Amino acid sequence: MIDAILKTFKITAQHSGVSTGLKWLPANGDTLTSSSPVDGKVIATIQAASRENYDAVVATAQEAFHEWRMWPAPKRGEVVRQIGEALRRNKQALGKLVSYEMGKSLQEGYGEVQEMIDICDFAVGLSRQLHGLTMHSERPGHRMYEQWHPLGITAIISAFNFPVAVWSWNSMLAWVCGNVCIWKPSEKTPLTAIACQRIVEEVFAANQVPEGVCCLVAGNRAVGEWMANDTRIPLVSATGSTRMGKSVGSAVGARLGKSLLELGGNNAIIISQDADLDMSLIGAVFGAVGTAGQRCTSTRRLIIHESVYDAFTAKLVKAYGQLRIGNPLDEAVHVGPLIDQDAVAAYLDSIEKVKQQGGTFLVEGGQLQGAGYESGCYVKPCIAAVQNFYEIVQHETFAPILYVMKYTTLQEAIAMQNDVPQGLSSAIMTLNLREAEQFLSQAGSDCGIANVNIGTSGAEIGGAFGGEKETGGGRESGSDAWKAYMRRQTNTINYSTHLPLAQGIRFDL
């Protein structure tokens, strides 16, 4: 199966990881090895970008920007429309490659490609709506308005857990805005990036898009550091850990560049005494175990009203007993592997810290071994009863560990929800309108995403995606997130025969 998919995207066993969109360069950096967490097998090796490769790509992108920005936005949108059609044709193959290289379930792999298709559709419409405002001038015979111009190069640093979707959120919007893009994919999932590059390059070649609009520079941490410190790159969009985001943000800020940061989450669902417990169960379980707990929006904490705590945790324990763990390419499987054995080690370490800090397990965790688990990356989703203030609970572990705790009043629950360093996604399960509105009020959730009667995991393309506090403050995808990829310019036109000054100032000569 995997050999046929690699052939579909013209990926060889040893492949360059550097492309200018229309040309693959002989890469001479380190060698990256892509191994599947599904079975532990090496899929291919990738030759990463050297500093020489990187500088050549940036120079090509700079040159391309001068031409690409002059294409009418609807014409750029037409190119993105064709990318969406190409993704539709390749959805099955790309979705399977995502699942096999990253380890998420096959349905989630298909879903990730669908997100790419959806953002293409959104970006096509956006290409005809890059609008500014008009304002009345205080000076007679003057007109004021604002307009938006592209920034230049958008550098995109993506994470392994959504190896293609988040890149598309950034690139499709950046392209219709008139920017060019350089993508550094996660070193853990380079093949999906190469597959996307192959899809895009065919569309770009057919439309005579200039070389350098869509660039790929696979590599390790050093490539991201080059991007963060490069004054030729006005915007760096980075998705990953808070630690990584702080490093990128400080480097970009030091040169007064712009950064768009999508970092960690420590997401909670409040289960009210007025909740529909059956519906709540679905949101909680999928949120906690989907992608094996490796989503930035994964549900990490359940804050449960004391009156329904016992009943709801009993439902949880029963549901966890029905989870099927195994090969994610089997559509009957709920939970696939973690990305690698380092992730397994972090999971096991967190379990030990829970015990050391006083937590108890309602569902025990552990590493799975034996037939079907030879890669060493499979673990048991577990549930721990804890206190919100435990150090380990304040920390984001990218694994299927779910913390449960009790609350008495809604104000207490909201305070617990907010009392973590991260601020990405949040939810309340309640049929009480007053509780729902309080949760969404200015005194409610402090997260960038706040939901009622749906879980924390997942997001729709139409809304801006992102969070506050140590989540970084960035916004991607829908709403007016496109403004992050452009610069605002205020224009005043004097069509009178005089030059009056603002605020009535007189300067007579």
Short mmCIF file of C-alpha atoms in Angstrom, two decimals:
data_model
loop_
_atom_site.label_atom_id
_atom_site.label_comp_id
_atom_site.label_asym_id
_atom_site.label_seq_id
_atom_site.Cartn_x
_atom_site.Cartn_y
_atom_site.Cartn_z
CA MET A 1 0.00 0.00 0.00
CA ILE A 2 2.64 2.53 1.03
CA ASP A 3 4.79 1.86 -2.04
CA ALA A 4 1.85 2.64 -4.32
CA ILE A 5 1.17 5.88 -2.45
CA LEU A 6 4.80 6.97 -2.65
CA LYS A 7 4.71 6.24 -6.38
CA THR A 8 1.56 8.37 -6.73
CA PHE A 9 3.45 11.37 -5.37
CA LYS A 10 6.77 10.52 -7.09
CA ILE A 11 8.51 10.06 -3.74
CA THR A 12 11.64 7.95 -3.94
CA ALA A 13 13.32 6.00 -1.15
CA GLN A 14 15.93 8.75 -0.97
CA HIS A 15 14.41 12.12 -1.78
CA SER A 16 15.46 15.74 -1.69
CA GLY A 17 13.72 17.87 0.92
CA VAL A 18 14.30 21.18 -0.85
CA SER A 19 12.04 22.63 -3.53
CA THR A 20 11.38 26.05 -5.02
CA GLY A 21 7.93 25.00 -6.16
CA LEU A 22 8.86 24.13 -9.72
CA LYS A 23 12.30 22.64 -9.15
CA TRP A 24 13.78 20.15 -6.65
CA LEU A 25 17.28 21.15 -5.57
CA PRO A 26 20.11 18.74 -4.74
CA ALA A 27 19.96 19.03 -0.93
CA ASN A 28 23.22 18.69 0.98
CA GLY A 29 22.13 18.99 4.60
CA ASP A 30 21.54 16.30 7.22
CA THR A 31 19.64 13.12 6.46
CA LEU A 32 16.14 12.78 7.91
CA THR A 33 14.61 9.35 8.35
CA SER A 34 10.82 8.99 8.14
CA SER A 35 9.69 5.97 10.16
CA SER A 36 6.08 4.99 10.69
CA PRO A 37 4.91 4.72 14.30
CA VAL A 38 2.35 2.22 13.03
CA ASP A 39 4.86 -0.59 12.48
CA GLY A 40 8.27 0.99 13.09
CA LYS A 41 9.37 0.57 9.47
CA VAL A 42 11.50 3.14 7.67
CA ILE A 43 9.45 4.65 4.85
CA ALA A 44 12.12 6.80 3.19
CA THR A 45 15.10 9.01 3.89
CA ILE A 46 15.09 12.71 3.12
CA GLN A 47 18.08 14.88 2.38
CA ALA A 48 17.53 18.06 4.38
CA ALA A 49 18.38 21.63 3.50
CA SER A 50 21.82 23.05 4.17
CA ARG A 51 22.34 26.74 4.84
CA GLU A 52 23.38 27.11 1.20
CA ASN A 53 20.13 25.46 0.07
CA TYR A 54 18.12 27.65 2.42
CA ASP A 55 19.65 30.89 1.16
CA ALA A 56 19.05 29.86 -2.45
CA VAL A 57 15.38 29.19 -1.69
CA VAL A 58 14.92 32.52 0.08
CA ALA A 59 16.51 34.38 -2.85
CA THR A 60 14.18 32.61 -5.29
CA ALA A 61 11.16 33.40 -3.12
CA GLN A 62 12.14 37.07 -2.90
CA GLU A 63 12.29 37.29 -6.68
CA ALA A 64 8.97 35.50 -7.10
CA PHE A 65 7.21 37.86 -4.71
CA HIS A 66 7.79 40.85 -7.00
CA GLU A 67 5.80 39.14 -9.75
CA TRP A 68 3.23 37.21 -7.69
CA ARG A 69 2.04 40.27 -5.74
CA MET A 70 1.08 41.92 -9.03
CA TRP A 71 -1.26 39.10 -10.04
CA PRO A 72 -4.88 40.16 -9.35
CA ALA A 73 -6.10 38.54 -6.16
CA PRO A 74 -8.98 36.71 -7.92
CA LYS A 75 -6.44 35.22 -10.35
CA ARG A 76 -4.37 34.01 -7.40
CA GLY A 77 -7.61 32.62 -5.97
CA GLU A 78 -8.23 30.67 -9.16
CA VAL A 79 -4.88 28.92 -8.69
CA VAL A 80 -5.86 28.02 -5.13
CA ARG A 81 -9.21 26.72 -6.41
CA GLN A 82 -7.33 24.33 -8.66
CA ILE A 83 -5.20 23.20 -5.70
CA GLY A 84 -8.42 22.35 -3.89
CA GLU A 85 -9.56 20.26 -6.86
CA ALA A 86 -6.20 18.47 -6.95
CA LEU A 87 -6.52 17.70 -3.25
CA ARG A 88 -9.98 16.25 -3.86
CA ARG A 89 -8.50 13.90 -6.45
CA ASN A 90 -5.70 12.87 -4.08
CA LYS A 91 -7.69 12.76 -0.84
CA GLN A 92 -7.54 8.99 -0.37
CA ALA A 93 -3.84 8.62 -1.07
CA LEU A 94 -2.76 11.67 0.92
CA GLY A 95 -5.04 10.77 3.83
CA LYS A 96 -3.52 7.29 4.02
CA LEU A 97 0.00 8.73 3.90
CA VAL A 98 -0.86 11.12 6.76
CA SER A 99 -2.24 8.22 8.77
CA TYR A 100 0.74 5.94 8.13
CA GLU A 101 3.52 8.50 8.61
CA MET A 102 1.97 10.29 11.62
CA GLY A 103 -0.10 7.51 13.21
CA LYS A 104 -3.55 9.12 13.43
CA SER A 105 -6.61 7.09 12.52
CA LEU A 106 -7.45 6.74 8.85
CA GLN A 107 -10.68 8.73 9.24
CA GLU A 108 -8.72 11.52 10.90
CA GLY A 109 -6.19 11.37 8.05
CA TYR A 110 -9.00 11.83 5.54
CA GLY A 111 -10.45 14.56 7.74
CA GLU A 112 -7.17 16.44 7.73
CA VAL A 113 -7.08 16.47 3.93
CA GLN A 114 -10.71 17.64 3.94
CA GLU A 115 -9.62 20.59 6.07
CA MET A 116 -7.14 21.47 3.33
CA ILE A 117 -9.90 21.32 0.74
CA ASP A 118 -12.15 23.47 2.92
CA ILE A 119 -9.51 26.17 3.42
CA CYS A 120 -8.95 26.27 -0.35
CA ASP A 121 -12.67 26.96 -0.80
CA PHE A 122 -12.52 29.65 1.88
CA ALA A 123 -9.45 31.26 0.34
CA VAL A 124 -11.03 31.38 -3.12
CA GLY A 125 -13.90 33.45 -1.76
CA LEU A 126 -11.49 35.55 0.25
CA SER A 127 -9.55 36.44 -2.89
CA ARG A 128 -12.46 38.72 -3.86
CA GLN A 129 -12.91 40.24 -0.40
CA LEU A 130 -9.54 41.67 0.66
CA HIS A 131 -11.25 44.89 1.57
CA GLY A 132 -10.32 47.96 3.59
CA LEU A 133 -12.40 50.79 5.05
CA THR A 134 -13.25 54.34 4.01
CA MET A 135 -13.29 57.17 6.56
CA HIS A 136 -14.54 60.75 6.48
CA SER A 137 -11.72 63.25 6.60
CA GLU A 138 -11.92 66.29 8.88
CA ARG A 139 -10.43 68.32 6.04
CA PRO A 140 -12.69 69.48 3.17
CA GLY A 141 -11.90 68.10 -0.25
CA HIS A 142 -10.10 65.06 1.16
CA ARG A 143 -10.82 61.36 1.05
CA MET A 144 -9.39 58.79 3.47
CA TYR A 145 -9.31 55.04 3.14
CA GLU A 146 -7.20 52.05 4.10
CA GLN A 147 -5.96 49.19 2.02
CA TRP A 148 -4.01 45.99 2.61
CA HIS A 149 -0.83 44.89 0.85
CA PRO A 150 1.07 41.59 0.99
CA LEU A 151 4.02 41.32 3.34
CA GLY A 152 6.44 39.26 1.24
CA ILE A 153 7.73 35.89 2.39
CA THR A 154 5.65 33.90 4.87
CA ALA A 155 7.71 31.23 6.64
CA ILE A 156 5.61 28.32 7.91
CA ILE A 157 6.91 25.99 10.62
CA SER A 158 4.46 23.14 11.10
CA ALA A 159 4.14 20.35 13.68
CA PHE A 160 3.88 16.58 13.28
CA ASN A 161 0.35 16.19 14.67
CA PHE A 162 -1.31 18.01 11.76
CA PRO A 163 1.40 17.55 9.16
CA VAL A 164 -0.51 19.08 6.24
CA ALA A 165 -3.67 20.89 7.37
CA VAL A 166 -2.03 23.69 9.34
CA TRP A 167 0.38 24.38 6.50
CA SER A 168 -2.62 24.79 4.21
CA TRP A 169 -4.35 27.14 6.65
CA ASN A 170 -1.36 29.45 6.32
CA SER A 171 -0.29 28.96 2.72
CA MET A 172 -3.67 29.24 1.00
CA LEU A 173 -4.47 32.50 2.77
CA ALA A 174 -0.94 33.83 2.31
CA TRP A 175 -1.07 33.07 -1.41
CA VAL A 176 -4.38 34.79 -2.13
CA CYS A 177 -3.07 37.76 -0.12
CA GLY A 178 -0.11 37.96 -2.52
CA ASN A 179 2.63 36.46 -0.34
CA VAL A 180 5.06 33.69 -1.19
CA CYS A 181 5.65 30.81 1.25
CA ILE A 182 8.58 28.79 2.55
CA TRP A 183 7.55 25.68 4.49
CA LYS A 184 9.62 23.90 7.09
CA PRO A 185 7.63 20.75 7.94
CA SER A 186 8.20 18.71 11.07
CA GLU A 187 11.28 16.53 10.74
CA LYS A 188 9.05 13.69 11.97
CA THR A 189 6.64 13.91 9.00
CA PRO A 190 8.55 15.12 5.91
CA LEU A 191 6.92 12.77 3.38
CA THR A 192 3.46 14.28 3.68
CA ALA A 193 5.04 17.67 3.00
CA ILE A 194 6.78 16.37 -0.12
CA ALA A 195 3.46 14.89 -1.30
CA CYS A 196 1.76 18.29 -0.88
CA GLN A 197 4.61 19.98 -2.71
CA ARG A 198 4.13 17.55 -5.61
CA ILE A 199 0.41 18.32 -5.76
CA VAL A 200 0.95 22.07 -5.74
CA GLU A 201 3.82 22.11 -8.22
CA GLU A 202 1.64 20.49 -10.92
CA VAL A 203 -1.03 23.16 -10.46
CA PHE A 204 1.54 25.96 -10.39
CA ALA A 205 3.26 24.70 -13.54
CA ALA A 206 -0.05 24.52 -15.39
CA ASN A 207 -0.82 28.13 -14.43
CA GLN A 208 2.69 29.51 -15.04
CA VAL A 209 3.04 30.60 -11.42
CA PRO A 210 6.56 31.97 -10.91
CA GLU A 211 9.12 29.69 -9.33
CA GLY A 212 9.52 30.48 -5.63
CA VAL A 213 5.89 31.05 -4.64
CA CYS A 214 5.69 27.64 -2.92
CA CYS A 215 8.97 26.52 -1.36
CA LEU A 216 9.92 23.58 0.86
CA VAL A 217 12.95 23.37 3.16
CA ALA A 218 12.87 20.16 5.17
CA GLY A 219 15.31 20.02 8.04
CA ASN A 220 15.86 19.99 11.75
CA ARG A 221 15.62 22.74 14.35
CA ALA A 222 18.39 24.78 12.71
CA VAL A 223 16.20 25.56 9.70
CA GLY A 224 13.54 27.05 11.97
CA GLU A 225 16.20 29.15 13.69
CA TRP A 226 17.39 30.46 10.33
CA MET A 227 13.83 31.51 9.52
CA ALA A 228 13.25 33.17 12.89
CA ASN A 229 16.41 35.26 12.59
CA ASP A 230 16.12 36.10 8.89
CA THR A 231 15.33 39.77 8.25
CA ARG A 232 14.26 38.86 4.70
CA ILE A 233 11.22 37.10 6.16
CA PRO A 234 8.62 39.55 7.53
CA LEU A 235 6.27 36.89 8.95
CA VAL A 236 7.00 33.57 10.65
CA SER A 237 4.01 31.37 11.43
CA ALA A 238 5.00 28.62 13.88
CA THR A 239 2.94 25.76 15.30
CA GLY A 240 4.35 23.63 18.09
CA SER A 241 5.23 23.61 21.76
CA THR A 242 5.22 26.67 23.98
CA ARG A 243 8.97 26.25 24.45
CA MET A 244 9.52 26.37 20.70
CA GLY A 245 7.15 29.30 20.32
CA LYS A 246 8.95 31.37 22.93
CA SER A 247 12.21 30.80 21.08
CA VAL A 248 10.74 31.75 17.71
CA GLY A 249 8.80 34.71 19.10
CA SER A 250 11.80 36.21 20.87
CA ALA A 251 14.05 35.85 17.81
CA VAL A 252 11.48 37.36 15.43
CA GLY A 253 10.61 40.10 17.92
CA ALA A 254 14.25 41.05 18.36
CA ARG A 255 14.37 42.03 14.68
CA LEU A 256 10.88 43.63 14.85
CA GLY A 257 9.40 41.03 12.54
CA LYS A 258 5.93 39.55 12.86
CA SER A 259 5.13 36.13 14.29
CA LEU A 260 1.94 34.10 14.28
CA LEU A 261 2.17 31.53 17.07
CA GLU A 262 -0.09 28.51 17.61
CA LEU A 263 1.28 26.73 20.65
CA GLY A 264 0.23 24.36 23.43
CA GLY A 265 -3.18 23.79 24.95
CA ASN A 266 -4.40 22.44 28.29
CA ASN A 267 -8.02 22.22 27.37
CA ALA A 268 -10.87 21.53 29.78
CA ILE A 269 -14.53 20.59 29.52
CA ILE A 270 -16.81 21.62 32.38
CA ILE A 271 -19.49 18.95 32.94
CA SER A 272 -22.42 20.72 34.60
CA GLN A 273 -25.06 19.12 36.80
CA ASP A 274 -27.42 20.24 34.01
CA ALA A 275 -25.43 18.49 31.24
CA ASP A 276 -26.69 15.81 28.89
CA LEU A 277 -24.27 13.16 30.17
CA ASP A 278 -24.54 10.87 27.16
CA MET A 279 -23.72 13.68 24.75
CA SER A 280 -20.96 14.88 27.08
CA LEU A 281 -19.41 11.44 27.03
CA ILE A 282 -18.92 11.52 23.26
CA GLY A 283 -17.22 14.92 23.36
CA ALA A 284 -15.01 13.99 26.29
CA VAL A 285 -13.82 10.63 24.98
CA PHE A 286 -13.09 11.75 21.43
CA GLY A 287 -11.44 14.91 22.72
CA ALA A 288 -9.17 12.90 25.00
CA VAL A 289 -8.21 9.95 22.77
CA GLY A 290 -8.54 11.34 19.21
CA THR A 291 -5.13 11.42 17.51
CA ALA A 292 -3.96 9.53 20.63
CA GLY A 293 -4.17 12.77 22.61
CA GLN A 294 -1.75 14.54 20.26
CA ARG A 295 -3.92 17.47 19.24
CA CYS A 296 -3.30 20.97 20.55
CA THR A 297 -7.06 20.98 21.20
CA SER A 298 -7.12 17.56 22.89
CA THR A 299 -9.20 17.42 26.06
CA ARG A 300 -6.75 17.21 28.97
CA ARG A 301 -9.06 18.02 31.89
CA LEU A 302 -12.65 17.29 32.86
CA ILE A 303 -14.05 19.58 35.55
CA ILE A 304 -17.15 17.72 36.75
CA HIS A 305 -19.89 18.92 39.08
CA GLU A 306 -19.77 16.97 42.32
CA SER A 307 -23.41 15.85 41.98
CA VAL A 308 -22.74 14.00 38.70
CA TYR A 309 -19.07 13.12 39.23
CA ASP A 310 -19.61 9.47 40.17
CA ALA A 311 -22.19 8.83 37.45
CA PHE A 312 -20.13 10.47 34.73
CA THR A 313 -16.79 8.91 35.65
CA ALA A 314 -18.52 5.51 35.66
CA LYS A 315 -19.62 6.17 32.08
CA LEU A 316 -16.07 7.23 31.19
CA VAL A 317 -14.50 4.10 32.63
CA LYS A 318 -16.96 1.92 30.74
CA ALA A 319 -16.31 3.79 27.48
CA TYR A 320 -12.54 3.47 27.87
CA GLY A 321 -12.99 -0.27 28.28
CA GLN A 322 -14.48 -0.37 24.78
CA LEU A 323 -11.67 1.51 23.01
CA ARG A 324 -9.85 -0.37 20.28
CA ILE A 325 -6.13 0.41 20.07
CA GLY A 326 -4.04 -0.63 17.09
CA ASN A 327 -3.16 -0.02 13.46
CA PRO A 328 -4.79 3.31 12.54
CA LEU A 329 -5.30 2.16 8.95
CA ASP A 330 -7.95 -0.22 10.30
CA GLU A 331 -11.14 1.84 10.31
CA ALA A 332 -12.46 -0.09 13.33
CA VAL A 333 -9.59 1.23 15.49
CA HIS A 334 -10.20 4.23 17.76
CA VAL A 335 -6.65 4.95 18.95
CA GLY A 336 -3.41 4.68 17.01
CA PRO A 337 0.19 5.06 18.19
CA LEU A 338 2.07 8.03 19.59
CA ILE A 339 4.45 9.66 17.13
CA ASP A 340 7.63 8.02 18.47
CA GLN A 341 9.22 6.39 21.50
CA ASP A 342 10.27 9.76 22.94
CA ALA A 343 6.56 10.58 23.16
CA VAL A 344 5.97 7.25 24.91
CA ALA A 345 8.70 8.07 27.43
CA ALA A 346 7.07 11.46 28.14
CA TYR A 347 3.70 9.73 28.62
CA LEU A 348 5.15 7.20 31.08
CA ASP A 349 7.00 9.94 32.95
CA SER A 350 3.78 11.94 33.33
CA ILE A 351 1.99 8.89 34.75
CA GLU A 352 4.68 8.53 37.38
CA LYS A 353 4.44 12.22 38.27
CA VAL A 354 0.67 11.93 38.67
CA LYS A 355 1.22 9.19 41.23
CA GLN A 356 4.00 11.09 43.00
CA GLN A 357 1.86 14.22 43.28
CA GLY A 358 -1.12 12.40 44.78
CA GLY A 359 -3.32 11.40 41.85
CA THR A 360 -5.11 8.09 41.52
CA PHE A 361 -6.01 6.27 38.32
CA LEU A 362 -9.56 5.34 37.40
CA VAL A 363 -8.20 3.71 34.25
CA GLU A 364 -4.59 2.57 34.37
CA GLY A 365 -2.18 3.48 31.61
CA GLY A 366 0.92 1.79 30.27
CA GLN A 367 2.82 0.87 27.15
CA LEU A 368 1.39 -1.88 24.94
CA GLN A 369 3.63 -4.65 23.71
CA GLY A 370 3.31 -7.82 21.68
CA ALA A 371 1.78 -8.63 18.32
CA GLY A 372 0.60 -5.51 16.49
CA TYR A 373 2.53 -3.19 18.79
CA GLU A 374 6.07 -3.89 17.56
CA SER A 375 6.88 -0.22 16.91
CA GLY A 376 6.86 0.44 20.66
CA CYS A 377 4.67 3.53 20.16
CA TYR A 378 1.31 2.22 21.40
CA VAL A 379 -0.02 3.19 24.85
CA LYS A 380 -3.24 2.83 26.83
CA PRO A 381 -5.45 5.91 27.19
CA CYS A 382 -5.82 6.49 30.93
CA ILE A 383 -7.88 8.55 33.38
CA ALA A 384 -6.49 10.09 36.57
CA ALA A 385 -8.34 11.74 39.45
CA VAL A 386 -6.28 14.81 40.42
CA GLN A 387 -6.31 18.34 41.77
CA ASN A 388 -6.03 21.17 39.24
CA PHE A 389 -3.04 22.69 41.03
CA TYR A 390 -0.80 19.63 40.59
CA GLU A 391 2.30 20.61 38.63
CA ILE A 392 1.79 17.83 36.12
CA VAL A 393 -1.80 18.96 35.48
CA GLN A 394 -0.56 22.46 34.72
CA HIS A 395 1.74 20.96 32.10
CA GLU A 396 0.68 19.77 28.64
CA THR A 397 1.58 16.14 27.96
CA PHE A 398 1.00 15.25 24.31
CA ALA A 399 -0.55 11.86 25.07
CA PRO A 400 -3.95 10.31 25.98
CA ILE A 401 -3.92 11.15 29.69
CA LEU A 402 -7.23 12.59 30.92
CA TYR A 403 -7.44 14.36 34.30
CA VAL A 404 -10.75 14.48 36.16
CA MET A 405 -11.64 16.72 39.11
CA LYS A 406 -14.71 17.97 40.99
CA TYR A 407 -16.27 21.40 41.38
CA THR A 408 -19.12 22.86 43.43
CA THR A 409 -20.06 26.21 41.85
CA LEU A 410 -19.81 27.43 38.26
CA GLN A 411 -17.53 30.28 39.34
CA GLU A 412 -15.20 27.72 40.87
CA ALA A 413 -15.26 25.62 37.68
CA ILE A 414 -14.46 28.60 35.46
CA ALA A 415 -11.61 29.61 37.77
CA MET A 416 -10.20 26.07 37.54
CA GLN A 417 -10.60 26.08 33.76
CA ASN A 418 -8.65 29.34 33.50
CA ASP A 419 -6.01 28.49 36.11
CA VAL A 420 -3.44 27.01 33.73
CA PRO A 421 -0.74 28.76 31.68
CA GLN A 422 -2.32 27.79 28.35
CA GLY A 423 -5.46 29.26 26.77
CA LEU A 424 -6.43 27.51 23.57
CA SER A 425 -9.76 25.64 23.69
CA SER A 426 -12.48 25.19 26.31
CA ALA A 427 -16.03 23.90 26.58
CA ILE A 428 -18.99 23.57 28.91
CA MET A 429 -21.62 20.87 28.73
CA THR A 430 -24.88 22.28 30.07
CA LEU A 431 -28.54 22.68 29.16
CA ASN A 432 -28.74 25.70 31.48
CA LEU A 433 -28.78 28.88 29.37
CA ARG A 434 -27.53 31.03 32.23
CA GLU A 435 -24.50 28.80 32.74
CA ALA A 436 -23.74 28.80 29.02
CA GLU A 437 -23.86 32.58 28.81
CA GLN A 438 -21.74 33.03 31.93
CA PHE A 439 -19.11 30.69 30.48
CA LEU A 440 -18.99 32.78 27.29
CA SER A 441 -19.02 36.17 29.05
CA GLN A 442 -16.05 38.40 29.80
CA ALA A 443 -15.91 36.74 33.23
CA GLY A 444 -15.93 33.27 31.67
CA SER A 445 -13.42 31.25 29.69
CA ASP A 446 -10.13 33.02 28.93
CA CYS A 447 -9.41 30.80 25.91
CA GLY A 448 -9.37 31.71 22.24
CA ILE A 449 -12.02 29.03 21.64
CA ALA A 450 -15.00 28.53 23.95
CA ASN A 451 -17.73 26.03 23.10
CA VAL A 452 -21.10 25.02 24.52
CA ASN A 453 -22.28 21.42 24.22
CA ILE A 454 -19.44 20.36 21.94
CA GLY A 455 -15.95 19.29 22.96
CA THR A 456 -12.63 21.11 22.81
CA SER A 457 -11.20 19.13 19.91
CA GLY A 458 -11.44 20.26 16.34
CA ALA A 459 -12.41 23.52 14.67
CA GLU A 460 -14.30 24.72 11.63
CA ILE A 461 -12.56 26.57 8.82
CA GLY A 462 -14.91 29.58 9.03
CA GLY A 463 -13.78 30.67 12.49
CA ALA A 464 -10.41 32.10 13.46
CA PHE A 465 -8.36 29.42 15.21
CA GLY A 466 -5.96 30.20 18.05
CA GLY A 467 -5.55 30.92 21.72
CA GLU A 468 -4.29 33.23 24.44
CA LYS A 469 -1.58 33.21 27.14
CA GLU A 470 1.09 30.58 26.44
CA THR A 471 -0.85 29.43 23.39
CA GLY A 472 0.72 32.42 21.65
CA GLY A 473 -2.15 34.71 20.67
CA GLY A 474 -2.10 33.88 16.96
CA ARG A 475 -5.16 33.36 14.74
CA GLU A 476 -5.26 31.20 11.63
CA SER A 477 -7.87 30.01 9.14
CA GLY A 478 -11.22 31.85 9.02
CA SER A 479 -12.84 35.15 9.98
CA ASP A 480 -10.34 38.00 9.48
CA ALA A 481 -7.22 35.90 10.16
CA TRP A 482 -6.08 36.91 6.64
CA LYS A 483 -4.98 40.28 8.03
CA ALA A 484 -1.99 38.63 9.72
CA TYR A 485 -0.51 38.01 6.27
CA MET A 486 -0.83 41.63 5.09
CA ARG A 487 0.26 45.13 6.01
CA ARG A 488 -2.26 47.91 6.53
CA GLN A 489 -1.83 51.22 4.74
CA THR A 490 -3.88 54.37 5.40
CA ASN A 491 -4.28 56.67 2.38
CA THR A 492 -5.44 60.29 2.19
CA ILE A 493 -6.19 61.97 -1.13
CA ASN A 494 -6.54 65.74 -1.43
CA TYR A 495 -8.70 66.62 -4.42
CA SER A 496 -9.18 70.29 -3.42
CA THR A 497 -7.21 73.36 -4.50
CA HIS A 498 -5.85 73.96 -0.99
CA LEU A 499 -3.62 72.16 1.51
CA PRO A 500 -5.35 72.42 4.90
CA LEU A 501 -3.52 70.80 7.79
CA ALA A 502 -5.09 68.41 10.25
CA GLN A 503 -6.43 69.58 13.61
CA GLY A 504 -6.82 73.10 12.13
CA ILE A 505 -3.11 73.88 12.36
CA ARG A 506 -2.08 77.02 10.38
CA PHE A 507 1.25 77.24 8.60
CA ASP A 508 1.12 80.35 6.43
CA LEU A 509 3.97 81.13 4.05
#
